[in-house]
mmCIF file of C-alpha atoms in Angstrom:
data_model
loop_
_atom_site.group_PDB
_atom_site.id
_atom_site.type_symbol
_atom_site.label_atom_id
_atom_site.label_comp_id
_atom_site.label_asym_id
_atom_site.label_seq_id
_atom_site.Cartn_x
_atom_site.Cartn_y
_atom_site.Cartn_z
ATOM 1 C CA UNK A 109 0.020 0.000 0.016
ATOM 2 C CA UNK A 110 1.043 3.563 -0.727
ATOM 3 C CA UNK A 111 2.025 5.784 2.187
ATOM 4 C CA UNK A 112 0.493 9.240 2.042
ATOM 5 C CA UNK A 113 2.594 12.384 2.228
ATOM 6 C CA UNK A 114 1.748 14.936 4.968
ATOM 7 C CA UNK A 115 0.683 17.566 2.439
ATOM 8 C CA UNK A 116 -1.855 15.163 0.990
ATOM 9 C CA UNK A 117 -3.788 14.935 4.248
ATOM 10 C CA UNK A 118 -6.562 17.353 5.186
ATOM 11 C CA UNK A 119 -5.880 18.971 8.581
ATOM 12 C CA UNK A 120 -9.403 19.881 9.671
ATOM 13 C CA UNK A 121 -12.195 17.316 10.001
ATOM 14 C CA UNK A 122 -15.770 17.159 11.173
ATOM 15 C CA UNK A 123 -16.906 14.050 13.094
ATOM 16 C CA UNK A 124 -20.617 13.740 13.881
ATOM 17 C CA UNK A 125 -22.229 11.807 16.747
ATOM 18 C CA UNK A 126 -24.262 9.938 14.089
ATOM 19 C CA UNK A 127 -21.111 8.782 12.295
ATOM 20 C CA UNK A 128 -19.432 7.773 15.588
ATOM 21 C CA UNK A 129 -22.597 5.868 16.697
ATOM 22 C CA UNK A 130 -22.866 4.017 13.381
ATOM 23 C CA UNK A 131 -19.162 3.129 13.171
ATOM 24 C CA UNK A 132 -18.876 1.676 16.704
ATOM 25 C CA UNK A 133 -22.537 0.574 17.184
ATOM 26 C CA UNK A 134 -22.967 2.770 20.287
ATOM 27 C CA UNK A 135 -26.055 4.487 21.629
ATOM 28 C CA UNK A 136 -26.485 7.909 19.941
ATOM 29 C CA UNK A 137 -26.873 9.628 23.303
ATOM 30 C CA UNK A 138 -23.587 8.139 24.445
ATOM 31 C CA UNK A 139 -21.952 9.306 21.248
ATOM 32 C CA UNK A 140 -22.984 12.936 21.935
ATOM 33 C CA UNK A 141 -21.439 12.678 25.382
ATOM 34 C CA UNK A 142 -18.268 11.143 24.017
ATOM 35 C CA UNK A 143 -17.722 13.928 21.523
ATOM 36 C CA UNK A 144 -18.445 16.651 24.058
ATOM 37 C CA UNK A 145 -16.091 15.145 26.603
ATOM 38 C CA UNK A 146 -13.378 14.545 23.992
ATOM 39 C CA UNK A 147 -12.777 18.223 23.345
ATOM 40 C CA UNK A 148 -10.661 18.830 26.467
ATOM 41 C CA UNK A 149 -8.841 15.523 26.045
ATOM 42 C CA UNK A 150 -8.006 16.188 22.449
ATOM 43 C CA UNK A 151 -6.463 19.561 23.277
ATOM 44 C CA UNK A 152 -4.429 18.043 26.120
ATOM 45 C CA UNK A 153 -3.176 15.028 24.091
ATOM 46 C CA UNK A 154 0.368 14.824 22.813
ATOM 47 C CA UNK A 155 2.698 12.047 21.671
ATOM 48 C CA UNK A 156 6.181 11.207 22.863
ATOM 49 C CA UNK A 157 8.752 10.691 20.113
ATOM 50 C CA UNK A 158 12.168 9.261 20.975
ATOM 51 C CA UNK A 159 15.125 10.750 19.131
ATOM 52 C CA UNK A 160 16.835 8.237 16.757
ATOM 53 C CA UNK A 161 20.167 8.428 18.595
ATOM 54 C CA UNK A 162 18.520 7.832 22.000
ATOM 55 C CA UNK A 163 19.751 11.228 23.184
ATOM 56 C CA UNK A 164 16.301 12.378 24.344
ATOM 57 C CA UNK A 165 12.789 12.778 23.210
ATOM 58 C CA UNK A 166 10.210 15.435 22.289
ATOM 59 C CA UNK A 167 6.491 15.858 22.828
ATOM 60 C CA UNK A 168 4.191 16.877 19.961
ATOM 61 C CA UNK A 169 0.702 18.284 20.409
ATOM 62 C CA UNK A 170 -1.956 16.412 18.368
ATOM 63 C CA UNK A 171 -4.565 19.105 17.816
ATOM 64 C CA UNK A 172 -4.421 22.876 17.347
ATOM 65 C CA UNK A 173 -8.203 23.192 17.574
ATOM 66 C CA UNK A 174 -11.088 21.074 18.884
ATOM 67 C CA UNK A 175 -14.577 22.598 18.669
ATOM 68 C CA UNK A 176 -17.959 21.110 19.843
ATOM 69 C CA UNK A 177 -21.255 22.165 18.217
ATOM 70 C CA UNK A 178 -24.210 21.314 20.388
ATOM 71 C CA UNK A 179 -26.767 22.258 17.701
ATOM 72 C CA UNK A 180 -25.033 20.381 14.916
ATOM 73 C CA UNK A 181 -24.039 17.347 17.121
ATOM 74 C CA UNK A 182 -20.487 17.222 15.891
ATOM 75 C CA UNK A 183 -16.915 18.157 16.686
ATOM 76 C CA UNK A 184 -14.403 19.981 14.457
ATOM 77 C CA UNK A 185 -10.824 18.838 14.955
ATOM 78 C CA UNK A 186 -7.769 20.405 13.383
ATOM 79 C CA UNK A 187 -4.457 18.550 13.614
ATOM 80 C CA UNK A 188 -1.167 20.361 14.137
ATOM 81 C CA UNK A 189 1.388 20.631 11.393
ATOM 82 C CA UNK A 190 3.925 18.696 13.493
ATOM 83 C CA UNK A 191 1.665 15.659 13.886
ATOM 84 C CA UNK A 192 0.882 15.278 10.180
ATOM 85 C CA UNK A 193 4.069 13.386 9.212
ATOM 86 C CA UNK A 194 3.165 10.687 11.794
ATOM 87 C CA UNK A 195 -0.393 10.408 10.664
ATOM 88 C CA UNK A 196 0.900 10.080 7.106
ATOM 89 C CA UNK A 197 2.711 6.904 8.108
ATOM 90 C CA UNK A 198 -0.631 5.101 8.301
ATOM 91 C CA UNK A 199 -1.363 3.331 5.074
ATOM 92 C CA UNK A 200 -3.921 4.746 2.701
ATOM 93 C CA UNK A 201 -5.788 1.417 2.478
ATOM 94 C CA UNK A 202 -6.351 1.411 6.270
ATOM 95 C CA UNK A 203 -9.809 2.829 5.647
ATOM 96 C CA UNK A 204 -10.724 -0.205 3.495
ATOM 97 C CA UNK A 205 -11.064 -2.426 6.555
ATOM 98 C CA UNK A 206 -14.015 -2.541 8.897
ATOM 99 C CA UNK A 207 -12.773 -0.159 11.594
ATOM 100 C CA UNK A 208 -14.788 -2.055 14.228
ATOM 101 C CA UNK A 209 -12.493 -5.071 13.567
ATOM 102 C CA UNK A 210 -9.370 -3.106 14.607
ATOM 103 C CA UNK A 211 -10.709 -0.601 17.051
ATOM 104 C CA UNK A 212 -9.647 -2.610 20.095
ATOM 105 C CA UNK A 213 -6.068 -3.230 19.050
ATOM 106 C CA UNK A 214 -3.585 -1.518 21.287
ATOM 107 C CA UNK A 215 -1.208 -0.390 18.541
ATOM 108 C CA UNK A 216 -1.256 0.376 14.834
ATOM 109 C CA UNK A 217 1.564 -2.152 14.476
ATOM 110 C CA UNK A 218 -1.169 -4.739 15.173
ATOM 111 C CA UNK A 219 -3.463 -3.103 12.671
ATOM 112 C CA UNK A 220 -0.749 -3.195 10.037
ATOM 113 C CA UNK A 221 -0.078 -6.885 10.589
ATOM 114 C CA UNK A 222 -3.824 -7.630 10.557
ATOM 115 C CA UNK A 223 -4.274 -5.836 7.227
ATOM 116 C CA UNK A 224 -1.251 -7.694 5.818
ATOM 117 C CA UNK A 225 -2.894 -10.979 6.773
ATOM 118 C CA UNK A 226 -6.004 -9.991 4.906
ATOM 119 C CA UNK A 227 -3.937 -9.768 1.699
ATOM 120 C CA UNK A 228 -2.966 -13.386 2.037
ATOM 121 C CA UNK A 229 -6.201 -14.634 3.618
ATOM 122 C CA UNK A 230 -6.721 -17.394 1.012
ATOM 123 C CA UNK A 231 -3.249 -18.889 1.394
ATOM 124 C CA UNK A 232 -2.931 -19.210 5.173
ATOM 125 C CA UNK A 233 0.645 -18.017 5.236
ATOM 126 C CA UNK A 234 2.962 -15.201 4.106
ATOM 127 C CA UNK A 235 6.690 -14.583 4.046
ATOM 128 C CA UNK A 236 8.385 -11.192 4.509
ATOM 129 C CA UNK A 237 11.999 -10.240 4.896
ATOM 130 C CA UNK A 238 12.961 -8.292 8.031
ATOM 131 C CA UNK A 239 13.572 -5.246 5.892
ATOM 132 C CA UNK A 240 10.124 -5.563 4.302
ATOM 133 C CA UNK A 241 8.582 -5.740 7.775
ATOM 134 C CA UNK A 242 10.433 -2.660 8.901
ATOM 135 C CA UNK A 243 8.963 -0.833 5.855
ATOM 136 C CA UNK A 244 5.472 -2.199 6.571
ATOM 137 C CA UNK A 245 5.586 -1.002 10.183
ATOM 138 C CA UNK A 246 7.123 2.324 9.052
ATOM 139 C CA UNK A 247 9.530 2.426 12.018
ATOM 140 C CA UNK A 248 12.387 4.220 10.352
ATOM 141 C CA UNK A 249 15.542 3.843 12.511
ATOM 142 C CA UNK A 250 13.684 2.819 15.695
ATOM 143 C CA UNK A 251 14.201 -0.576 17.324
ATOM 144 C CA UNK A 252 17.701 -1.121 15.872
ATOM 145 C CA UNK A 253 18.256 -4.635 17.297
ATOM 146 C CA UNK A 254 16.198 -7.448 15.797
ATOM 147 C CA UNK A 255 14.938 -8.752 19.175
ATOM 148 C CA UNK A 256 13.744 -5.319 20.250
ATOM 149 C CA UNK A 257 12.062 -4.833 16.796
ATOM 150 C CA UNK A 258 10.379 -8.271 17.036
ATOM 151 C CA UNK A 259 9.052 -7.769 20.603
ATOM 152 C CA UNK A 260 7.808 -4.224 19.954
ATOM 153 C CA UNK A 261 6.073 -4.981 16.658
ATOM 154 C CA UNK A 262 5.012 -8.396 15.202
ATOM 155 C CA UNK A 263 5.460 -10.554 18.331
ATOM 156 C CA UNK A 264 3.168 -8.228 20.301
ATOM 157 C CA UNK A 265 0.886 -7.888 17.302
ATOM 158 C CA UNK A 266 0.476 -11.694 16.968
ATOM 159 C CA UNK A 267 -0.512 -12.017 20.638
ATOM 160 C CA UNK A 268 -2.979 -9.220 20.347
ATOM 161 C CA UNK A 269 -4.603 -10.562 17.222
ATOM 162 C CA UNK A 270 -4.861 -14.028 18.730
ATOM 163 C CA UNK A 271 -6.383 -12.503 21.880
ATOM 164 C CA UNK A 272 -9.123 -10.973 19.748
ATOM 165 C CA UNK A 273 -9.678 -13.437 16.896
ATOM 166 C CA UNK A 274 -9.744 -17.208 16.410
ATOM 167 C CA UNK A 275 -7.072 -17.057 13.766
ATOM 168 C CA UNK A 276 -4.225 -19.126 15.293
ATOM 169 C CA UNK A 277 -1.528 -16.685 14.121
ATOM 170 C CA UNK A 278 2.064 -17.718 14.688
ATOM 171 C CA UNK A 279 5.435 -17.128 13.055
ATOM 172 C CA UNK A 280 8.751 -18.806 12.280
ATOM 173 C CA UNK A 281 12.075 -17.122 11.770
ATOM 174 C CA UNK A 282 14.262 -17.897 8.749
ATOM 175 C CA UNK A 283 17.983 -17.443 9.240
ATOM 176 C CA UNK A 284 21.191 -17.134 7.227
ATOM 177 C CA UNK A 285 23.768 -18.373 9.714
ATOM 178 C CA UNK A 286 22.808 -16.832 13.038
ATOM 179 C CA UNK A 287 21.082 -13.762 11.585
ATOM 180 C CA UNK A 288 17.295 -13.659 11.105
ATOM 181 C CA UNK A 289 16.570 -12.531 7.531
ATOM 182 C CA UNK A 290 12.858 -13.228 7.177
ATOM 183 C CA UNK A 291 9.712 -14.126 9.074
ATOM 184 C CA UNK A 292 7.070 -16.550 7.895
ATOM 185 C CA UNK A 293 3.560 -16.101 9.355
ATOM 186 C CA UNK A 294 0.983 -18.921 9.519
ATOM 187 C CA UNK A 295 -2.722 -18.494 10.190
ATOM 188 C CA UNK A 296 -6.075 -20.045 9.508
ATOM 189 C CA UNK A 297 -7.255 -19.653 5.879
ATOM 190 C CA UNK A 298 -10.271 -17.475 5.301
ATOM 191 C CA UNK A 299 -13.283 -19.428 4.088
ATOM 192 C CA UNK A 300 -14.565 -18.370 0.683
ATOM 193 C CA UNK A 301 -18.116 -18.869 -0.522
ATOM 194 C CA UNK A 302 -19.148 -18.281 -4.127
ATOM 195 C CA UNK A 303 -22.464 -16.411 -4.327
ATOM 196 C CA UNK A 304 -24.417 -15.996 -7.561
ATOM 197 C CA UNK A 305 -26.909 -13.206 -8.099
ATOM 198 C CA UNK A 306 -30.065 -14.907 -9.319
ATOM 199 C CA UNK A 307 -31.170 -11.904 -11.422
ATOM 200 C CA UNK A 308 -27.871 -11.055 -13.161
ATOM 201 C CA UNK A 309 -26.180 -14.462 -13.043
ATOM 202 C CA UNK A 310 -22.977 -12.697 -11.859
ATOM 203 C CA UNK A 311 -20.920 -14.668 -9.325
ATOM 204 C CA UNK A 312 -18.598 -13.240 -6.671
ATOM 205 C CA UNK A 313 -16.562 -14.524 -3.771
ATOM 206 C CA UNK A 314 -17.737 -13.747 -0.213
ATOM 207 C CA UNK A 315 -15.071 -13.974 2.489
ATOM 208 C CA UNK A 316 -15.946 -15.153 5.984
ATOM 209 C CA UNK A 317 -14.380 -12.841 8.566
ATOM 210 C CA UNK A 318 -12.283 -14.238 11.403
ATOM 211 C CA UNK A 319 -14.297 -15.209 14.400
ATOM 212 C CA UNK A 320 -14.203 -12.637 17.208
ATOM 213 C CA UNK A 321 -13.173 -14.050 20.561
ATOM 214 C CA UNK A 322 -15.231 -12.905 23.509
ATOM 215 C CA UNK A 323 -14.054 -14.735 26.638
ATOM 216 C CA UNK A 324 -16.297 -12.807 28.945
ATOM 217 C CA UNK A 325 -18.963 -11.058 26.914
ATOM 218 C CA UNK A 326 -20.260 -8.851 29.690
ATOM 219 C CA UNK A 327 -16.763 -7.648 30.686
ATOM 220 C CA UNK A 328 -15.771 -7.174 27.040
ATOM 221 C CA UNK A 329 -18.771 -4.920 26.315
ATOM 222 C CA UNK A 330 -18.230 -3.051 29.530
ATOM 223 C CA UNK A 331 -14.576 -2.440 28.687
ATOM 224 C CA UNK A 332 -15.289 -1.281 25.129
ATOM 225 C CA UNK A 333 -17.975 1.109 26.308
ATOM 226 C CA UNK A 334 -15.711 2.394 29.043
ATOM 227 C CA UNK A 335 -12.897 3.104 26.602
ATOM 228 C CA UNK A 336 -15.195 4.944 24.251
ATOM 229 C CA UNK A 337 -16.887 7.015 26.955
ATOM 230 C CA UNK A 338 -13.635 7.988 28.537
ATOM 231 C CA UNK A 339 -12.321 9.137 25.207
ATOM 232 C CA UNK A 340 -8.857 7.726 25.965
ATOM 233 C CA UNK A 341 -6.289 8.711 23.343
ATOM 234 C CA UNK A 342 -3.390 6.502 22.408
ATOM 235 C CA UNK A 343 -0.650 6.650 19.770
ATOM 236 C CA UNK A 344 1.168 3.551 20.968
ATOM 237 C CA UNK A 345 2.735 3.026 17.503
ATOM 238 C CA UNK A 346 4.589 6.306 17.987
ATOM 239 C CA UNK A 347 5.569 5.943 21.601
ATOM 240 C CA UNK A 348 8.433 3.830 22.937
ATOM 241 C CA UNK A 349 6.878 2.445 26.102
ATOM 242 C CA UNK A 350 5.181 -0.674 27.474
ATOM 243 C CA UNK A 351 1.995 1.084 28.626
ATOM 244 C CA UNK A 352 -0.147 -0.209 25.784
ATOM 245 C CA UNK A 353 -3.765 0.990 25.865
ATOM 246 C CA UNK A 354 -6.679 0.166 23.544
ATOM 247 C CA UNK A 355 -6.590 2.114 20.316
ATOM 248 C CA UNK A 356 -8.810 5.075 20.729
ATOM 249 C CA UNK A 357 -12.075 4.972 18.855
ATOM 250 C CA UNK A 358 -12.119 8.708 18.237
ATOM 251 C CA UNK A 359 -8.653 8.639 16.615
ATOM 252 C CA UNK A 360 -9.689 5.609 14.534
ATOM 253 C CA UNK A 361 -12.773 7.491 13.334
ATOM 254 C CA UNK A 362 -10.718 10.594 12.505
ATOM 255 C CA UNK A 363 -8.184 8.492 10.580
ATOM 256 C CA UNK A 364 -11.053 7.087 8.493
ATOM 257 C CA UNK A 365 -12.175 10.641 7.741
ATOM 258 C CA UNK A 366 -8.680 11.653 6.746
ATOM 259 C CA UNK A 367 -8.172 8.806 4.273
ATOM 260 C CA UNK A 368 -11.705 8.970 2.846
ATOM 261 C CA UNK A 369 -10.620 12.275 1.181
ATOM 262 C CA UNK A 370 -7.918 10.444 -0.850
ATOM 263 C CA UNK A 371 -9.341 7.535 -2.872
#
């Protein structure tokens, strides 16, 4: 997938309570409260970016403006110029996936691996070199050692995907001597059903989505609603820490709005 350039992304976006409610299947009254409460949190949210030479870090504000309209039932969010290069790292095709499928992932690294799996869903496996994976995760010069790279990205992503879906995702490392040069991922094939339109006679393949795992349905629903109502914001793919939180639904919604402007 093509990575967008910062100048290609629109900085100001409107997100309505109706859109949010439809996207995450939440009560419309809850959605109004979420958007209203999110204004203060959006303006206080920043990301921590470690310097490539490990000499320090900087903090970047996410929004330069967040406005709530009671009469219109929407918020207007304007991203800062400094945050745009990081948002541009997210693949253009991200919006093609059902956002409800990835909204509970704790990191966009997990989202990127999940979307990669979808490209090979009929084979049940895929092979990528370490360099290709670094490009896919758009990490630049971060995580210089292989073990650190593995733990921070695809190892964590595999666990998170398996915790959410009955997909049996695992990986094997391929080596040249002692050096790992590629990673092979294995997972359950996606079932394909051929459906024919009785009126037109046109056939198409319908893919069965991975089964969502709900170990404790009541707790799961309660946790999802809590995350949405609290409006927690997380850019875990940009932060170097172990405090992984669920991906924020508001940010996910706004990303969808961003990419919907570039077909």
